[in-house]
Short mmCIF file of C-alpha atoms in Angstrom, two decimals:
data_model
loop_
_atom_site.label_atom_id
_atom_site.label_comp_id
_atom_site.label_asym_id
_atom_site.label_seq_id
_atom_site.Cartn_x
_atom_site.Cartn_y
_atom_site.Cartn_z
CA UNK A 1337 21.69 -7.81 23.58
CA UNK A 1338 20.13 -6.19 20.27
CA UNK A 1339 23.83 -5.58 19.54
CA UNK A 1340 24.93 -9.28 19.49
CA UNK A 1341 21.77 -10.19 17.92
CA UNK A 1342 22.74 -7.66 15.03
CA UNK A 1343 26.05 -9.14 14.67
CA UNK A 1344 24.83 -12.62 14.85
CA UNK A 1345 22.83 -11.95 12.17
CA UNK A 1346 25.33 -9.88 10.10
CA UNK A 1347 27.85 -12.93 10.28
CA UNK A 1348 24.70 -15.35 8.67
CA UNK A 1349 25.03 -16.74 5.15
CA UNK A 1350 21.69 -15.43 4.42
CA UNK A 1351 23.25 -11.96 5.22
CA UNK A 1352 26.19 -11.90 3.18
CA UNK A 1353 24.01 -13.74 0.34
CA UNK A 1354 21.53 -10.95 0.55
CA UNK A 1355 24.48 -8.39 0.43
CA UNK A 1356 25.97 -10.19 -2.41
CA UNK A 1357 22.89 -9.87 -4.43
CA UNK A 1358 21.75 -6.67 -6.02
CA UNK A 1359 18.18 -7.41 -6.35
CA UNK A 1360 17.21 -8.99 -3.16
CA UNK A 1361 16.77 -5.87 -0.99
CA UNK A 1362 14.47 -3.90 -3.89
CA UNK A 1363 12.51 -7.58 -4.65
CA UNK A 1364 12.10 -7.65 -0.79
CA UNK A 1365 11.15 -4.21 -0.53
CA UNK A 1366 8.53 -3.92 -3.30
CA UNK A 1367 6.54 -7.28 -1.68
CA UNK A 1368 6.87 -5.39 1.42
CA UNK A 1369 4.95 -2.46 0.01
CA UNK A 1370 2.73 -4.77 -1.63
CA UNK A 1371 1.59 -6.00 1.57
CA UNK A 1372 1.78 -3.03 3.13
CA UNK A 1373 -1.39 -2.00 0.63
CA UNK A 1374 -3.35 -5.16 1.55
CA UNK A 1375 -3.33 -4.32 5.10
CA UNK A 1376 -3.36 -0.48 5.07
CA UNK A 1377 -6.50 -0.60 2.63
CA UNK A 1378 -8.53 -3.36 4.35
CA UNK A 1379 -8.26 -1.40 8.08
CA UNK A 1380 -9.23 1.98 6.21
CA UNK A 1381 -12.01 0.37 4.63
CA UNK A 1382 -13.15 -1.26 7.97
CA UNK A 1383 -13.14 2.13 9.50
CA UNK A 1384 -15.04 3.95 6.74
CA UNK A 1385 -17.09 1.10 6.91
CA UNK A 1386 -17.55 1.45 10.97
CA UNK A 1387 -18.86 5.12 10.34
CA UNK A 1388 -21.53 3.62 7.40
CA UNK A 1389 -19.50 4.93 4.76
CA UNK A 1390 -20.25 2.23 2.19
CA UNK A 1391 -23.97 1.88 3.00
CA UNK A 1392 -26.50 -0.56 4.66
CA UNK A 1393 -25.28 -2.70 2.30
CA UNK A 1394 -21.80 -3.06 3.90
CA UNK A 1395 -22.25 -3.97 7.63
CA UNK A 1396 -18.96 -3.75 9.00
CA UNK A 1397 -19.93 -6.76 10.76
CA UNK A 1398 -19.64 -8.62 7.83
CA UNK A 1399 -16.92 -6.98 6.32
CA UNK A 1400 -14.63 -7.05 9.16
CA UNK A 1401 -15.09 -10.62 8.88
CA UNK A 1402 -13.76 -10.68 5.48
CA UNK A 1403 -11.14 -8.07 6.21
CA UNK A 1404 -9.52 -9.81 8.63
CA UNK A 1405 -8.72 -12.84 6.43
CA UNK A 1406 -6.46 -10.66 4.41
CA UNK A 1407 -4.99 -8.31 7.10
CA UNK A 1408 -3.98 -11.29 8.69
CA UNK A 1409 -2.04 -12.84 5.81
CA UNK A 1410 -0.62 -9.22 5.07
CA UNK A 1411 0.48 -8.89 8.07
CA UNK A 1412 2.18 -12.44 7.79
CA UNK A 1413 3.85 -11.57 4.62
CA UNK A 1414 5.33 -8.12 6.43
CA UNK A 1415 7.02 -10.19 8.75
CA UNK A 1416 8.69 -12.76 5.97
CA UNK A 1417 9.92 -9.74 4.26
CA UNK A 1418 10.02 -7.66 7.07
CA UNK A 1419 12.70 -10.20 8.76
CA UNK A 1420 14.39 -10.45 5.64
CA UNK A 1421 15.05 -7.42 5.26
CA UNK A 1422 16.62 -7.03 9.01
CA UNK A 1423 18.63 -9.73 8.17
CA UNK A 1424 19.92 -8.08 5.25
CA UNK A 1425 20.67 -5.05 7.51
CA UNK A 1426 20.81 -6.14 10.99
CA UNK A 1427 22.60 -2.93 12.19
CA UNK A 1428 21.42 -0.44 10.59
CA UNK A 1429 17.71 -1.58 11.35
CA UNK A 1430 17.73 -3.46 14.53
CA UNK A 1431 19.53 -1.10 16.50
CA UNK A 1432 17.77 2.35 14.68
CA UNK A 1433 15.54 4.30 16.74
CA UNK A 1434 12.84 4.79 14.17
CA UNK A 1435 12.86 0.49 14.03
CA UNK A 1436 12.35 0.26 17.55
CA UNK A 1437 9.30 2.98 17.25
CA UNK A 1438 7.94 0.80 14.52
CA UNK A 1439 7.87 -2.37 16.82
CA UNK A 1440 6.24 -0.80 19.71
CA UNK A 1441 3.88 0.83 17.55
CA UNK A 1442 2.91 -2.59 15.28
CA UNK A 1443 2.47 -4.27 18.88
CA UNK A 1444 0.32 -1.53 19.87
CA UNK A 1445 -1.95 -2.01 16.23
CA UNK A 1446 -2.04 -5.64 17.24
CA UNK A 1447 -3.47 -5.29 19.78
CA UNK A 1448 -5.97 -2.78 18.80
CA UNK A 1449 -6.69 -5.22 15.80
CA UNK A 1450 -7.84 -8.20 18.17
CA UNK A 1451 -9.69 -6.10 20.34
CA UNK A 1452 -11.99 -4.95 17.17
CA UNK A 1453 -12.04 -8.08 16.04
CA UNK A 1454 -13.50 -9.60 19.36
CA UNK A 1455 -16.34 -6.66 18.96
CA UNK A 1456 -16.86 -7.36 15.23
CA UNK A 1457 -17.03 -11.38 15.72
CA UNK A 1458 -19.49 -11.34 18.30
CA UNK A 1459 -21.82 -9.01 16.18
CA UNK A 1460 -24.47 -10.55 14.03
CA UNK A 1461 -24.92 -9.65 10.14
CA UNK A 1462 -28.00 -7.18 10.49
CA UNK A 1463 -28.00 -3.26 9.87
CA UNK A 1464 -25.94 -1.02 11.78
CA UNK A 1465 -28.78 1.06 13.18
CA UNK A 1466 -28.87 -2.60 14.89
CA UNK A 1467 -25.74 -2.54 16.81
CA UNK A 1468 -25.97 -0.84 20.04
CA UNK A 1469 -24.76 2.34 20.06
CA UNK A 1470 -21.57 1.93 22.49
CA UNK A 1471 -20.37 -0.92 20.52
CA UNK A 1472 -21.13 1.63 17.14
CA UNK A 1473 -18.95 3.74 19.20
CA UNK A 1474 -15.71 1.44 20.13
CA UNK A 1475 -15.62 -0.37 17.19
CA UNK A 1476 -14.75 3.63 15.46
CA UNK A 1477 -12.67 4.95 17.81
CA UNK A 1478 -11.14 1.12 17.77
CA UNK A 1479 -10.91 1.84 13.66
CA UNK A 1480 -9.60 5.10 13.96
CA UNK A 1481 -7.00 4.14 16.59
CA UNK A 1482 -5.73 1.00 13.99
CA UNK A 1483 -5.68 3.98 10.76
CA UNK A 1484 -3.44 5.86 13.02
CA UNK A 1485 -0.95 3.15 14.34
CA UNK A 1486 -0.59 2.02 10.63
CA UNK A 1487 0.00 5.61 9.35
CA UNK A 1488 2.56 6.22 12.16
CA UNK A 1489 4.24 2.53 11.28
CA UNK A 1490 4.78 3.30 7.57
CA UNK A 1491 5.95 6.57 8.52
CA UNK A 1492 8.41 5.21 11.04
CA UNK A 1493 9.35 2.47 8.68
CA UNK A 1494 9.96 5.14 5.96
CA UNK A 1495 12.72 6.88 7.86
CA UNK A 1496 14.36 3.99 9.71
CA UNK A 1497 16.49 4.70 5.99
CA UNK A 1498 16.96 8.30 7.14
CA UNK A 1499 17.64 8.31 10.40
CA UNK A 1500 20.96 7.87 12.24
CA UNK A 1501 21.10 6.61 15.74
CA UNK B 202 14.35 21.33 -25.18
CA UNK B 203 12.96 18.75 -22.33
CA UNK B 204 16.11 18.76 -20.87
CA UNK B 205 16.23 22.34 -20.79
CA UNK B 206 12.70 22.43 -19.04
CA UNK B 207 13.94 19.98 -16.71
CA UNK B 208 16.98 22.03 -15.84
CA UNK B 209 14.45 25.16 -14.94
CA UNK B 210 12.50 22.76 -12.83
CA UNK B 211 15.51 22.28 -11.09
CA UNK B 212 16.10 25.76 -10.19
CA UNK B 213 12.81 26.89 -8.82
CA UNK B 214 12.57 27.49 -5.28
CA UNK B 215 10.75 24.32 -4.61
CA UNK B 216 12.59 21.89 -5.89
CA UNK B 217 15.94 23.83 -4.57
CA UNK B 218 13.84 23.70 -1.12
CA UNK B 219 12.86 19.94 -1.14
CA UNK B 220 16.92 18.99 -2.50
CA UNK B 221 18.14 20.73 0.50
CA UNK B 222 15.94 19.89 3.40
CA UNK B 223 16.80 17.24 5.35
CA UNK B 224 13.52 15.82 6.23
CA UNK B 225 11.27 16.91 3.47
CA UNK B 226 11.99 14.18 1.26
CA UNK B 227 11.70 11.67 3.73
CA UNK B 228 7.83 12.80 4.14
CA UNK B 229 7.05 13.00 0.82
CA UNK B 230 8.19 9.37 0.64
CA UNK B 231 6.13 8.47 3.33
CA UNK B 232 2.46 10.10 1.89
CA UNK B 233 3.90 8.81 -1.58
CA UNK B 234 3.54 5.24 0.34
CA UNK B 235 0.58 5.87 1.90
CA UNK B 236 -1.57 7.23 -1.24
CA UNK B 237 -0.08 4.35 -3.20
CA UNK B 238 -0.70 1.53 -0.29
CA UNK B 239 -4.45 2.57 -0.56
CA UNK B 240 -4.67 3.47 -4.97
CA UNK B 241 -3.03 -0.54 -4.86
CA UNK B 242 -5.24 -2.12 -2.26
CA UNK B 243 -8.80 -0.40 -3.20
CA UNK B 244 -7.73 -1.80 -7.30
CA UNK B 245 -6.54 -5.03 -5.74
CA UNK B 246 -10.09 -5.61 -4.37
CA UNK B 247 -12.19 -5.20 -7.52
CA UNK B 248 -9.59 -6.88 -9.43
CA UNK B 249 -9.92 -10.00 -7.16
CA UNK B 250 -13.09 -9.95 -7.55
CA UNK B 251 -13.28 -9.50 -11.57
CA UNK B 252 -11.06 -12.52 -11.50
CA UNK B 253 -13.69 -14.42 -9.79
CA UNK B 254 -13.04 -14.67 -6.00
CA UNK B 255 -15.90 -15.72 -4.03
CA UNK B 256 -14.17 -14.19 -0.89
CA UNK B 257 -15.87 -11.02 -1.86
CA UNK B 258 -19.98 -10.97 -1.47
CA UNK B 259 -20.39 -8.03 -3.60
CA UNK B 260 -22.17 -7.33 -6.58
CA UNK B 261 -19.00 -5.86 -8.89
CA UNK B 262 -20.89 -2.67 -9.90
CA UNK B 263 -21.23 -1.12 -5.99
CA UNK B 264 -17.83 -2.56 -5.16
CA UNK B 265 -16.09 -0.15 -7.55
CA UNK B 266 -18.74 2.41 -6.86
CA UNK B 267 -17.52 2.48 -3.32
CA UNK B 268 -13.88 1.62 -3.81
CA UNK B 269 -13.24 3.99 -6.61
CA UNK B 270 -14.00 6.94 -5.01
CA UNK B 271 -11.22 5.94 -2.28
CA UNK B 272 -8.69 5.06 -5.11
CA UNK B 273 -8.89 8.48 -7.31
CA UNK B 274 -8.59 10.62 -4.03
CA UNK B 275 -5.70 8.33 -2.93
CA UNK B 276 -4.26 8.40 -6.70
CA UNK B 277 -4.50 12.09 -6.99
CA UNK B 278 -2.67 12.59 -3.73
CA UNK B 279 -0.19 9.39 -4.68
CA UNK B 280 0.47 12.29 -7.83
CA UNK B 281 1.58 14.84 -6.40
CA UNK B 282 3.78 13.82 -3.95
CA UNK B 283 4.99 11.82 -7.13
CA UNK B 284 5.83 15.29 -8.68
CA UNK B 285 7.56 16.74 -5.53
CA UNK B 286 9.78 13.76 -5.27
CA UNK B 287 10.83 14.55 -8.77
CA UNK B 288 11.43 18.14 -8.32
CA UNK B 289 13.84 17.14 -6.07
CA UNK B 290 16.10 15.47 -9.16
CA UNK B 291 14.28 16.13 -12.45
CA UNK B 292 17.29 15.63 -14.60
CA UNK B 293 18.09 12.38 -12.86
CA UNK B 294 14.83 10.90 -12.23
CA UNK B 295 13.99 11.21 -16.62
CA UNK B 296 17.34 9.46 -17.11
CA UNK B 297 16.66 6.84 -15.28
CA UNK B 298 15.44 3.54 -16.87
CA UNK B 299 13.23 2.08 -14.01
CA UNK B 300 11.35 5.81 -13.82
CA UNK B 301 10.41 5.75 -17.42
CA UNK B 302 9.31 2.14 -16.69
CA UNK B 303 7.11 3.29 -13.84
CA UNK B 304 5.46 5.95 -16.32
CA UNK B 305 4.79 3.31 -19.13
CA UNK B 306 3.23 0.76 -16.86
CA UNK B 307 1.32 3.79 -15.41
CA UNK B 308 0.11 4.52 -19.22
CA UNK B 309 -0.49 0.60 -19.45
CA UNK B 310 -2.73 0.56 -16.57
CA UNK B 311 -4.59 3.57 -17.87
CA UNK B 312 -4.97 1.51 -21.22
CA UNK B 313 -6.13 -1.46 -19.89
CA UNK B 314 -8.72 0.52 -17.44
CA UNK B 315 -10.00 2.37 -20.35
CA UNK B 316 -10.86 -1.33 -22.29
CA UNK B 317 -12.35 -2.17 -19.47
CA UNK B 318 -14.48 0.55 -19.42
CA UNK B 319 -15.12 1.30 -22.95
CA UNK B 320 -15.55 -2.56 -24.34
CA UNK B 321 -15.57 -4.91 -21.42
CA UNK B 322 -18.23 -3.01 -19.14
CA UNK B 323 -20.37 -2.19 -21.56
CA UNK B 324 -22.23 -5.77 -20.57
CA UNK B 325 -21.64 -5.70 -17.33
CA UNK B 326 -25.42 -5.27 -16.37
CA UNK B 327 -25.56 -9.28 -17.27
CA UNK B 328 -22.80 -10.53 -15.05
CA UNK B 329 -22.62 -8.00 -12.64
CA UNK B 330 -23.79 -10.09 -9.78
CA UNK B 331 -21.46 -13.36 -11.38
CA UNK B 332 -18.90 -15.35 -8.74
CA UNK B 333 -17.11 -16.00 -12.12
CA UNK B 334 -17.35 -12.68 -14.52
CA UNK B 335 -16.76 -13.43 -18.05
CA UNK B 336 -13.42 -14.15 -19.68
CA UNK B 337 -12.58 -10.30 -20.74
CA UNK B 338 -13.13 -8.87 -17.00
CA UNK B 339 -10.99 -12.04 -15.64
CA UNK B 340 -8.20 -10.92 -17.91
CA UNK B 341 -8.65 -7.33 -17.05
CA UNK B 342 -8.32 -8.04 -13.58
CA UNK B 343 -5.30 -10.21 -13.77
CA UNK B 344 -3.44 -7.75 -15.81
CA UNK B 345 -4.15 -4.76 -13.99
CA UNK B 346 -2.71 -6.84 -10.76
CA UNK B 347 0.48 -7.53 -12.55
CA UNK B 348 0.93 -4.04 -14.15
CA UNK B 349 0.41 -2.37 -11.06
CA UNK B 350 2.80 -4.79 -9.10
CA UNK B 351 5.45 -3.37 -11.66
CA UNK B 352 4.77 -0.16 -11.09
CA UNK B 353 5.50 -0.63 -7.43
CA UNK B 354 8.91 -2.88 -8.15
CA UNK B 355 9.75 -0.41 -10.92
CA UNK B 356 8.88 2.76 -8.32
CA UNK B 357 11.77 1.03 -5.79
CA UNK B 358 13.90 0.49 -8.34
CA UNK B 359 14.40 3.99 -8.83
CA UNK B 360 15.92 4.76 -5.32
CA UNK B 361 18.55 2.01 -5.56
CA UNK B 362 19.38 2.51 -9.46
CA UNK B 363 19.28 6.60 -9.57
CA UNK B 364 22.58 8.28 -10.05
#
C-alpha cells in the first residue's frame, strides 16, 4: 500500500515541479530545521523548567502554557514541510526504514505531549514547592520522555538520507 | 598557504577517519542539528521578545540570563561538530560559496550581538520590564532572527551545492 502511495505521489505535478526546481528541497529543508528549533527548544525548556531550573520565577505551570502555543504551531509547520518534502521524494522517504521509525516515534512524542499538557493545564500558577509531589514527579519523567522522543526523531530524520532499505 | 593547511587537515587521522566511516558523518550531522535546533530556538525567544511580543511574561534581563546559558553550551557543542564535519572535506567545504556565507552571517550575528551589548544594553535597566523595548533592541532582535535564519538556509545549502 505505502508502495502505491509512493508512486501516486511520484506521478503528482507537485512532484515533478519540486524535482524540476533546484531550490525547493534546500528552501523546504531549512524551514524544516527552523521549526525543528521552535519545538526542540520549547520541550527542553519545559523540562529544565519541570526540574526548577529557571527559578521560582518560572513555574512550569505557566510556562508550559506558553510553550505549548508554539510547539503546537512548530509542530504544524513540520508537517507542511515535512509532507512536502515526501512528496518531493515519495520513495526514497515513505518506504525508508529510518522514516517509518520517525513516524512511530513522533506518534509516540504526541502522545507524551498531551498527556503533560493535561497535567500542566490543570495546575494553577503558584510555586512549585506547591504542586504535589507525584505530579512534580510525572510531569519530569513526562519532560524527559518528550527530550528523548525528539532527540531520537531528529536523529532518525537525519539518516532517513543515509540509509538504504 | 591556507590551502596548504587545509590539505594537512585533510590528512590527519581524524579527518581520514570521519571521510571513511560510514556512519560517523551521519552523527555528527545529527548533534550538529541538535546543538543548532536549541543555539536557534533559546535566541529566537529573547529576540521575540526584544521585538516586543507580549506572548512572553518575562522581564528581558532574566530571560537571557536563563536562556543564554542554554544557548552558549548548545553553541559551543553546535562548534565542534561544525569542525568535524569539515575535517571530513576541508578543501571543499572553503571553496564553497554557501560555507563562506554561513561564516560571514556567523561574524554578522556576532556583530550585531556585540551592539547590542556594548550600545543598546547599556539602558536596558529603564526598559527592561517594557512589552515594547525601545527602537534599537526591536531592530536588534529582528536582525538577529533574519541573520540567523541565513545561517541555517546557507548551512543546507552546503550539502546540496558542495562538489
Amino acid at each position: 500500500m505505502l508502495t502505491e502511495l509512493a508512486h501516486w505521489l511520484d506521478g503528482t505535478v507537485l512532484a515533478s515541479a519540486m524535482r524540476e526546481t533546484f531550490w525547493v528541497v534546500p528552501m523546504t529543508q531549512t524551514v524544516h530545521i527552523l521549526a525543528i528549533a521552535i519545538v526542540f527548544s520549547a520541550s527542553v525548556i519545559l523540562a529544565l523548567s519541570t526540574f526548577g531550573y529557571f527559578g521560582e520565577g518560572w513555574p512550569y505551570a505557566r510556562w508550559g502554557k506558553r510553550l505549548k502555543r508554539w510547539t503546537v504551531w512548530g509542530i504544524g509547520v513540520l508537517f507542511l514541510s515535512g509532507i512536502l518534502m515526501v512528496t518531493g521524494e515519495p520513495e526514497r522517504s515513505l518506504l525508508n526504514l529510518m522514516f517509518q521509525i520517525k513516524m512511530v516515534l513522533l506518534v509516540v512524542a504526541l502522545l507524551l505531549f498531551w498527556q503533560l499538557n493535561k497535567r500542566i493545564d490543570a495546575l494553577g500558577n503558584g510555586p512549585l514547592l506547591s504542586i504535589p509531589l507525584s505530579t512534580r514527579l510525572l510531569t519530569r519523567l513526562l519532560g524527559l520522555s518528550i527530550l528523548t522522543c525528539w532527540i531520537a526523531i531528529i536523529s532518525a530524520g537525519r539518516w532517513i538520507a543515509y540509509y538504504i532499505g | 598557504m591556507i590551502i596548504d593547511f587545509l590539505h594537512a587537515l585533510e590528512e590527519t587521522d581524524a579527518a581520514v577517519a570521519i571521510a571513511e566511516s560510514a556512519s560517523l558523518f551521519p552523527w555528527l550531522e545529527v548533534i550538529h542539528v541538535i546543538a543548532i535546533s536549541v543555539v536557534l530556538g533559546t535566541i529566537f525567544l529573547v529576540d521575540i521578545r526584544l521585538m516586543g511580543s507580549a506572548s512572553i511574561p518575562s522581564r528581558i534581563s532574566s530571560l537571557s540570563f536563563k536562556l543564554l546559558p542554554l544557548t552558549w553550551c548548545a553553541f559551543a557543542v553546535a562548534v565542534i561538530s561544525g569542525a568535524f564535519l569539515f575535517l571530513s572535506q576541508p578543501v571543499n567545504y572553503f571553496g564553497n560559496f554557501a560555507f563562506r556565507l554561513k561564516m560571514f552571517m556567523l561574524l554578522m550575528a556576532g556583530l550585531n550581538m556585540g551592539v547590542f551589548h556594548l550600545v543598546i544594553q547599556r539602558t536596558m535597566d529603564i526598559w527592561d520590564n517594557d512589552v515594547i523595548p525601545p527602537k534599537g533592541a526591536r531592530i536588534a532582535g529582528a536582525l538577529s532572527i533574519m541573520i540567523w535564519m541565513t545561517v541555517v538556509c546557507a548551512g543546507r545549502w552546503i550539502g546540496f551545492t558542495l562538489s
